[in-house]
Amino acid sequence: MNALTLHYHPLSSCCHKVLIAIDALGIEVDKRLLNLGDPDERAAHLARWPMGKMPLLMDGPRAVPETSIIIEYLQRHHARPGRALIPDAPDAALDVRLWDRLFDLYVMTPMQALTADLLRPEGERDARTVAQARERLSSAYAFIDHQLEGRTWVTGAAFSMADCAAAPALFYAVAYVPPSPRHGHLAAYIERLMAHPSVALTIDQARPYFKFFPGRSGLSRRYFDPDTV
């Protein structure tokens, strides 16, 4: 059995971020689908990591939580030679970590707020929260679009941990708030992200689960066709 085990769910944007990194780093990992709705599975997961979040990487008996920490740990200890998502140069590494956090906080977080609202009973939905989340995504899109001018990937020429964070956050976010026509750099970047082999693989493996995504009506037909469900 592989010493590395990832407890995850294939619909989760946070899990996608780590799955993309695992493939990009060329690492073999035993993937265990986690159903937190099952009391026994939830109890076992809480025993591994008391916060109960996923994804969670287990390296033998060692628990490694939190997406960015998992990716950095994998690069440091298990990446295939010549593969890296965080550069060695300190300032360049800080730039990658900054944009990783920006995507998690300002794209993934409001996207998750929109998802959470759809999961509530209709009478308990919060129009103000939805409006704020949409506004935050639009503001983030403008900021990201400016950063991407003249760049292939968000921090430069190399695909990095920041792009691993960007791909799932944007994939789901644009289902709720598509980029404005004036955000051409962002739109082109999203297409590059979706074409990246590690991103494409992760998205493809998640296809059977998109029918459970609350915002599925906004997904492109190339990823989810409601007529085939």
Short mmCIF file of C-alpha atoms in Angstrom, two decimals, residues 5-114:
data_model
loop_
_atom_site.label_atom_id
_atom_site.label_comp_id
_atom_site.label_asym_id
_atom_site.label_seq_id
_atom_site.Cartn_x
_atom_site.Cartn_y
_atom_site.Cartn_z
CA THR A 5 -3.14 8.56 1.36
CA LEU A 6 -5.39 11.47 0.43
CA HIS A 7 -8.83 11.63 2.02
CA TYR A 8 -10.92 13.73 -0.35
CA HIS A 9 -14.13 14.21 -2.30
CA PRO A 10 -13.99 14.63 -6.11
CA LEU A 11 -16.52 17.50 -6.14
CA SER A 12 -14.66 19.67 -3.61
CA SER A 13 -12.80 22.71 -4.95
CA CYS A 14 -10.27 22.44 -2.11
CA CYS A 15 -9.64 18.82 -3.00
CA HIS A 16 -9.27 19.74 -6.68
CA LYS A 17 -6.50 22.16 -5.75
CA VAL A 18 -4.48 19.36 -4.15
CA LEU A 19 -5.32 16.79 -6.83
CA ILE A 20 -4.01 19.15 -9.51
CA ALA A 21 -0.78 19.60 -7.55
CA ILE A 22 -0.36 15.87 -7.01
CA ASP A 23 -0.52 15.22 -10.73
CA ALA A 24 1.70 18.18 -11.60
CA LEU A 25 4.34 17.00 -9.12
CA GLY A 26 4.22 13.45 -10.49
CA ILE A 27 3.30 11.80 -7.18
CA GLU A 28 1.47 8.52 -6.64
CA VAL A 29 -1.14 8.80 -3.89
CA ASP A 30 -3.76 6.37 -2.61
CA LYS A 31 -7.02 8.35 -2.92
CA ARG A 32 -9.80 7.59 -0.45
CA LEU A 33 -13.21 9.09 -1.17
CA LEU A 34 -14.53 10.60 2.06
CA ASN A 35 -18.24 10.70 2.89
CA LEU A 36 -18.62 12.99 5.89
CA GLY A 37 -22.34 12.30 5.89
CA ASP A 38 -21.64 8.78 7.12
CA PRO A 39 -21.31 8.82 10.94
CA ASP A 40 -18.65 6.10 11.03
CA GLU A 41 -16.54 7.73 8.31
CA ARG A 42 -16.90 11.11 10.00
CA ALA A 43 -15.79 9.71 13.36
CA ALA A 44 -12.78 8.02 11.78
CA HIS A 45 -11.86 11.24 9.99
CA LEU A 46 -12.17 13.30 13.18
CA ALA A 47 -9.79 10.84 14.83
CA ARG A 48 -7.26 11.56 12.08
CA TRP A 49 -7.81 15.34 12.12
CA PRO A 50 -9.99 16.92 14.82
CA MET A 51 -10.97 19.90 12.64
CA GLY A 52 -12.73 17.41 10.34
CA LYS A 53 -11.85 19.24 7.11
CA MET A 54 -10.77 17.80 3.80
CA PRO A 55 -8.62 17.16 1.94
CA LEU A 56 -6.32 15.51 4.42
CA LEU A 57 -3.02 13.90 3.47
CA MET A 58 -1.72 11.01 5.54
CA ASP A 59 1.98 10.20 5.16
CA GLY A 60 2.09 7.01 7.14
CA PRO A 61 0.91 8.07 10.63
CA ARG A 62 1.52 11.79 9.97
CA ALA A 63 -1.55 13.93 9.20
CA VAL A 64 -0.93 16.87 6.86
CA PRO A 65 -3.95 19.22 6.64
CA GLU A 66 -4.74 22.43 4.72
CA THR A 67 -4.34 22.64 0.95
CA SER A 68 -1.33 24.94 0.70
CA ILE A 69 0.53 23.07 3.44
CA ILE A 70 -0.23 19.75 1.74
CA ILE A 71 1.17 21.01 -1.57
CA GLU A 72 4.32 22.43 0.00
CA TYR A 73 4.83 19.23 2.00
CA LEU A 74 4.44 17.08 -1.10
CA GLN A 75 6.90 19.19 -3.06
CA ARG A 76 9.44 19.09 -0.26
CA HIS A 77 9.25 15.35 0.43
CA HIS A 78 7.71 13.48 -2.50
CA ALA A 79 7.86 15.41 -5.79
CA ARG A 80 9.41 13.78 -8.83
CA PRO A 81 12.85 15.27 -9.60
CA GLY A 82 12.56 18.44 -11.64
CA ARG A 83 8.92 19.07 -10.65
CA ALA A 84 8.07 22.12 -8.54
CA LEU A 85 5.09 24.37 -7.89
CA ILE A 86 6.85 26.75 -5.49
CA PRO A 87 10.10 28.26 -6.75
CA ASP A 88 13.34 28.22 -4.77
CA ALA A 89 13.94 31.96 -5.06
CA PRO A 90 12.52 33.51 -1.86
CA ASP A 91 10.78 36.51 -3.43
CA ALA A 92 9.31 34.42 -6.23
CA ALA A 93 8.09 31.88 -3.67
CA LEU A 94 6.42 34.67 -1.68
CA ASP A 95 4.66 35.83 -4.86
CA VAL A 96 3.31 32.32 -5.43
CA ARG A 97 2.16 32.00 -1.83
CA LEU A 98 0.50 35.43 -1.99
CA TRP A 99 -1.53 34.58 -5.08
CA ASP A 100 -2.37 31.18 -3.67
CA ARG A 101 -3.92 32.94 -0.67
CA LEU A 102 -5.65 35.56 -2.83
CA PHE A 103 -7.44 32.90 -4.87
CA ASP A 104 -8.42 30.97 -1.74
CA LEU A 105 -9.71 34.05 0.07
CA TYR A 106 -11.18 36.24 -2.67
CA VAL A 107 -12.40 33.73 -5.27
CA MET A 108 -12.93 30.41 -3.52
CA THR A 109 -14.47 31.89 -0.36
CA PRO A 110 -17.22 33.95 -2.05
CA MET A 111 -17.86 31.07 -4.48
CA GLN A 112 -18.40 28.77 -1.49
CA ALA A 113 -20.74 31.35 0.07
CA LEU A 114 -22.89 31.23 -3.07
#
